Short mmCIF file of C-alpha atoms in Angstrom, two decimals:
data_model
loop_
_atom_site.label_atom_id
_atom_site.label_comp_id
_atom_site.label_asym_id
_atom_site.label_seq_id
_atom_site.Cartn_x
_atom_site.Cartn_y
_atom_site.Cartn_z
CA MET A 1 118.69 98.17 102.47
CA ALA A 2 119.02 94.20 101.58
CA GLU A 3 120.43 93.30 98.68
CA GLN A 4 119.83 91.76 95.61
CA ASP A 5 117.91 88.72 95.53
CA PRO A 6 119.01 85.98 92.18
CA LEU A 7 115.42 84.04 92.92
CA THR A 8 117.75 81.46 91.98
CA ASP A 9 115.89 78.70 94.11
CA TRP A 10 112.74 79.81 92.46
CA VAL A 11 111.57 78.24 89.26
CA ARG A 12 109.89 80.46 86.92
CA THR A 13 107.29 80.17 83.98
CA GLN A 14 105.02 81.78 81.55
CA ARG A 15 101.87 82.18 82.00
CA SER A 16 99.48 83.35 79.74
CA TYR A 17 96.02 84.62 79.89
CA ASP A 18 93.43 86.18 77.34
CA GLY A 19 96.27 87.13 75.26
CA VAL A 20 98.69 88.77 79.09
CA GLY A 21 102.03 87.12 79.44
CA LYS A 22 103.73 87.86 82.98
CA THR A 23 105.81 85.53 84.53
CA ILE A 24 105.74 83.28 87.62
CA TYR A 25 107.71 82.41 90.05
CA THR A 26 107.26 79.34 91.97
CA LYS A 27 108.33 76.90 94.46
CA GLY A 28 107.11 74.55 97.01
CA GLU A 29 105.17 71.41 97.96
CA GLY A 30 101.28 71.37 98.93
CA PRO A 31 98.47 73.01 98.41
CA GLY A 32 98.78 76.12 97.21
CA VAL A 33 99.12 79.96 98.09
CA LEU A 34 99.34 83.38 95.99
CA VAL A 35 101.32 85.87 97.19
CA MET A 36 100.85 89.05 94.69
CA THR A 37 103.39 91.64 95.25
CA GLU A 38 103.79 94.95 96.70
CA ILE A 39 105.43 97.95 95.31
CA PRO A 40 107.60 98.23 93.87
CA GLY A 41 107.68 94.75 93.42
CA ILE A 42 109.18 91.70 94.24
CA THR A 43 111.44 92.68 96.05
CA PRO A 44 113.67 90.26 98.62
CA TYR A 45 111.57 90.75 102.00
CA VAL A 46 108.92 89.63 99.38
CA ALA A 47 110.53 86.25 98.60
CA ASP A 48 111.24 85.69 101.88
CA PHE A 49 108.36 85.60 103.03
CA SER A 50 107.19 83.44 100.57
CA ARG A 51 110.04 81.72 101.07
CA HIS A 52 108.53 81.35 105.03
CA VAL A 53 105.30 80.26 103.30
CA VAL A 54 106.67 77.35 101.40
CA ASP A 55 108.60 76.58 104.54
CA GLN A 56 105.94 75.67 106.16
CA GLY A 57 103.93 72.42 103.79
CA PHE A 58 103.15 75.45 100.89
CA THR A 59 103.38 75.40 97.15
CA VAL A 60 103.61 79.56 96.83
CA TRP A 61 103.12 81.46 93.26
CA MET A 62 104.88 84.71 93.03
CA PRO A 63 103.43 86.30 89.54
CA ASP A 64 105.57 89.02 88.78
CA LEU A 65 103.43 91.87 88.02
CA PHE A 66 105.37 95.05 88.47
CA GLY A 67 109.00 96.29 89.00
CA GLU A 68 112.46 94.34 88.69
CA ALA A 69 111.84 90.64 90.09
CA GLY A 70 114.64 90.77 93.54
CA ARG A 71 115.33 94.20 92.98
CA PRO A 72 116.50 96.04 96.89
CA MET A 73 113.62 98.98 97.37
CA THR A 74 114.53 102.41 97.25
CA PRO A 75 112.79 105.45 97.45
CA GLY A 76 113.84 106.33 93.63
CA TYR A 77 112.52 103.04 92.35
CA MET A 78 108.72 102.52 94.58
CA THR A 79 108.12 106.07 92.74
CA SER A 80 109.04 105.03 88.90
CA SER A 81 106.88 101.67 89.76
CA ILE A 82 103.74 103.40 90.61
CA ALA A 83 103.65 106.02 88.42
CA LYS A 84 103.92 103.28 85.98
CA ALA A 85 101.29 100.56 87.86
CA CYS A 86 99.42 104.05 87.05
CA ILE A 87 99.13 104.47 84.31
CA SER A 88 98.82 101.08 83.07
CA LYS A 89 95.58 99.42 82.25
CA GLU A 90 95.81 96.44 84.64
CA PHE A 91 95.15 98.90 87.38
CA GLN A 92 92.84 100.90 88.09
CA VAL A 93 94.00 102.74 91.25
CA LEU A 94 90.95 104.66 91.67
CA SER A 95 88.45 102.82 90.70
CA THR A 96 85.46 102.15 94.24
CA ARG A 97 84.50 99.08 91.46
CA SER A 98 87.21 96.96 90.74
CA PRO A 99 90.63 96.31 90.78
CA GLY A 100 91.24 96.59 86.84
CA PRO A 101 92.10 93.72 84.09
CA ILE A 102 94.15 92.97 86.57
CA ALA A 103 92.05 90.82 89.02
CA ASP A 104 90.73 88.69 85.87
CA TRP A 105 94.15 87.58 85.88
CA LEU A 106 95.05 86.39 88.75
CA ARG A 107 91.43 84.66 89.28
CA ALA A 108 92.84 82.56 86.14
CA CYS A 109 96.01 82.19 87.93
CA ALA A 110 95.09 81.48 91.31
CA ARG A 111 91.80 78.13 89.04
CA ASP A 112 95.45 76.58 87.05
CA LEU A 113 96.99 77.04 90.72
CA HIS A 114 94.48 74.71 92.17
CA ALA A 115 94.41 72.90 89.75
CA GLU A 116 97.99 72.02 89.49
CA ALA A 117 98.81 71.06 93.12
CA GLY A 118 95.29 70.28 94.22
CA GLY A 119 93.95 70.69 97.89
CA PRO A 120 90.54 71.92 99.27
CA GLY A 121 91.62 74.78 97.16
CA VAL A 122 93.69 78.04 97.15
CA GLY A 123 95.09 80.68 99.71
CA ALA A 124 95.81 84.30 99.08
CA VAL A 125 98.07 87.40 100.29
CA GLY A 126 97.91 90.62 98.39
CA MET A 127 99.99 93.29 99.68
CA CYS A 128 99.59 97.12 99.47
CA LEU A 129 99.07 98.28 96.29
CA THR A 130 97.68 94.22 95.01
CA GLY A 131 96.22 93.68 98.97
CA GLY A 132 92.81 94.44 98.01
CA PHE A 133 92.57 91.47 95.42
CA ALA A 134 92.44 89.01 97.73
CA LEU A 135 88.59 89.63 98.09
CA SER A 136 88.22 89.99 94.43
CA LEU A 137 89.87 86.53 93.85
CA MET A 138 87.32 85.68 96.18
CA LEU A 139 84.89 84.97 92.96
CA GLU A 140 86.82 81.96 91.78
CA PRO A 141 85.27 78.87 93.97
CA ALA A 142 88.91 77.42 94.45
CA LEU A 143 90.80 80.44 96.62
CA ILE A 144 89.63 79.70 100.07
CA ALA A 145 92.19 81.27 102.00
CA PRO A 146 91.81 85.62 101.42
CA VAL A 147 94.44 87.95 103.16
CA LEU A 148 94.09 91.47 102.11
CA SER A 149 97.82 93.36 103.89
CA GLN A 150 97.09 97.04 103.81
CA PRO A 151 95.04 97.24 100.87
CA SER A 152 96.16 100.25 99.37
CA LEU A 153 93.45 100.61 96.70
CA PRO A 154 91.41 102.82 95.29
CA PHE A 155 93.62 105.68 96.48
CA GLY A 156 92.40 107.65 99.18
CA VAL A 157 90.96 110.50 97.22
CA SER A 158 87.99 111.01 99.15
CA PRO A 159 85.95 109.68 102.31
CA LYS A 160 84.51 106.75 99.35
CA HIS A 161 87.63 106.14 98.33
CA MET A 162 88.55 105.61 101.96
CA ARG A 163 86.13 102.82 102.97
CA SER A 164 86.52 101.43 99.24
CA THR A 165 87.36 97.35 98.50
CA GLN A 166 86.61 98.16 95.07
CA VAL A 167 83.82 95.53 95.28
CA ALA A 168 80.63 96.54 95.32
CA GLY A 169 77.24 95.56 93.90
CA ASP A 170 76.25 92.04 93.02
CA ASP A 171 80.40 91.12 93.77
CA LEU A 172 80.20 91.59 96.68
CA LEU A 173 76.71 89.97 97.05
CA THR A 174 78.50 86.83 96.18
CA VAL A 175 81.22 87.13 98.47
CA LYS A 176 79.62 87.27 101.36
CA ARG A 177 77.17 84.49 100.29
CA ARG A 178 80.55 81.81 99.51
CA MET A 179 82.37 83.47 103.01
CA GLU A 180 79.40 81.53 105.13
CA ASP A 181 78.52 79.81 103.03
CA GLU A 182 81.63 77.58 103.19
CA ASP A 183 82.35 78.65 106.60
CA LEU A 184 85.36 81.45 105.28
CA THR A 185 87.76 83.63 107.14
CA LEU A 186 88.60 86.83 105.33
CA ILE A 187 92.28 88.83 107.38
CA GLY A 188 93.31 91.35 106.97
CA LEU A 189 96.40 93.30 107.94
CA ARG A 190 97.54 97.22 108.61
CA PHE A 191 99.58 99.36 110.55
CA ALA A 192 96.61 101.52 112.91
CA GLY A 193 98.66 104.80 111.76
CA ASP A 194 98.87 103.19 107.80
CA PRO A 195 97.98 106.71 105.34
CA LEU A 196 98.05 104.34 103.05
CA CYS A 197 95.61 101.49 104.22
CA PRO A 198 93.06 103.93 105.76
CA ARG A 199 91.09 102.30 109.03
CA ALA A 200 87.54 103.72 106.63
CA ARG A 201 88.39 100.44 104.80
CA PHE A 202 88.99 98.21 107.90
CA ASP A 203 85.67 99.97 109.04
CA GLN A 204 83.88 98.42 105.51
CA LEU A 205 85.11 95.05 105.58
CA ARG A 206 83.69 95.09 109.35
CA ALA A 207 80.01 96.09 108.12
CA ASP A 208 79.92 94.08 105.35
CA PHE A 209 81.84 90.97 106.46
CA GLY A 210 80.91 90.78 110.54
CA GLU A 211 82.49 88.48 112.07
CA ARG A 212 83.97 86.98 109.27
CA PHE A 213 86.95 89.96 108.62
CA GLU A 214 89.47 89.03 111.33
CA GLY A 215 91.19 93.17 111.32
CA ILE A 216 94.78 93.06 112.37
CA GLU A 217 96.16 96.35 113.40
CA VAL A 218 99.48 96.42 115.07
CA PRO A 219 100.54 99.79 116.84
CA ASN A 220 102.80 101.54 114.40
CA ALA A 221 105.98 101.81 117.80
CA ALA A 222 105.78 97.72 116.69
CA ARG A 223 107.08 97.84 112.92
CA ASN A 224 110.89 97.41 111.78
CA PRO A 225 112.96 100.31 112.55
CA ARG A 226 114.77 100.22 109.62
CA GLY A 227 111.51 100.82 107.50
CA LYS A 228 111.86 104.07 109.37
CA PRO A 229 111.84 107.89 108.89
CA ASN A 230 108.48 106.69 106.26
CA PRO A 231 105.40 105.57 108.47
CA PRO A 232 105.37 101.54 108.42
CA HIS A 233 103.71 100.46 106.37
CA SER A 234 104.65 96.45 105.08
CA VAL A 235 103.14 94.09 107.97
CA LEU A 236 104.59 91.41 106.60
CA THR A 237 107.93 92.39 104.79
CA THR A 238 109.79 95.67 105.44
CA ASP A 239 108.61 96.50 108.34
CA LEU A 240 108.06 92.64 110.27
CA ILE A 241 109.82 92.07 112.96
CA ASP A 242 111.06 88.16 112.74
CA GLU A 243 110.78 87.37 116.35
CA PRO A 244 108.51 85.00 118.78
CA GLY A 245 106.04 87.90 120.82
CA GLN A 246 106.48 90.75 118.53
CA PRO A 247 102.69 91.95 116.93
CA THR A 248 103.94 91.63 112.98
CA TYR A 249 105.91 88.45 114.16
CA GLU A 250 102.43 87.46 115.44
CA ALA A 251 100.16 88.37 112.39
CA ARG A 252 102.28 86.04 109.97
CA GLU A 253 101.79 83.40 112.10
CA ARG A 254 98.07 84.26 111.84
CA VAL A 255 98.07 83.73 108.63
CA ILE A 256 100.44 81.37 108.09
CA ALA A 257 97.31 78.94 110.37
CA LEU A 258 95.09 79.88 108.74
CA PHE A 259 96.56 78.67 105.29
CA ARG A 260 97.02 74.95 107.68
CA GLU A 261 93.58 75.44 108.91
CA LYS A 262 91.36 75.59 105.25
CA LEU A 263 93.93 74.26 103.02
CA LEU A 264 96.55 71.51 105.06
CA GLY A 265 92.76 70.63 107.08
#
């Protein structure tokens, strides 16, 4: 298990949108990338992924959405963090049409990140509970490089929920139009046997976006052994093997390549 990360190399700022204030950890220079943490929160592995993005020439904003920033993942910590998110009014864990009010807050955050960091637009990475948020953020014109890593909402309580991306109706049409008109790419990451991010969700993304969706499905056996005995889940963090040639390493570098292509030209 990773040790506590004090995050002392990050600058802490406060942002408030529609009367809701949150801490954002900021670092780096260059065009902006919004990193939305997975359950249980900003773990050391999430912070390390964000540092890697910074090292490639980007400004990263890491909103503190839940949990205790810098705290290592443990089973008990994960359970309590999920429970708090499920009862929070900000998140809609079963809705097939919207992630909840948190999406509006994050869109405002992406807009400010673009205004301050500059460049042609911003990128966004969602993971696990926030995995699908990058798709909903496409309703903000500043977002031009969306990445969905193991999108796990809505929880798969029915076949309809397993297929859902929480973006539907006119919002889905708007995103599809943007993808075509602006020549954008949507990247999705998951482990092939991940029950929290069902294959049906990626099938739906392929149906909705065709070649605009680049779905990367990593074999279960390619996970980092430190994550056992749980099923592999976190492609960019806990289950990442940071060695060239490893499928998780290559998946992470494909994400970086998207950011370079769209944000750095």
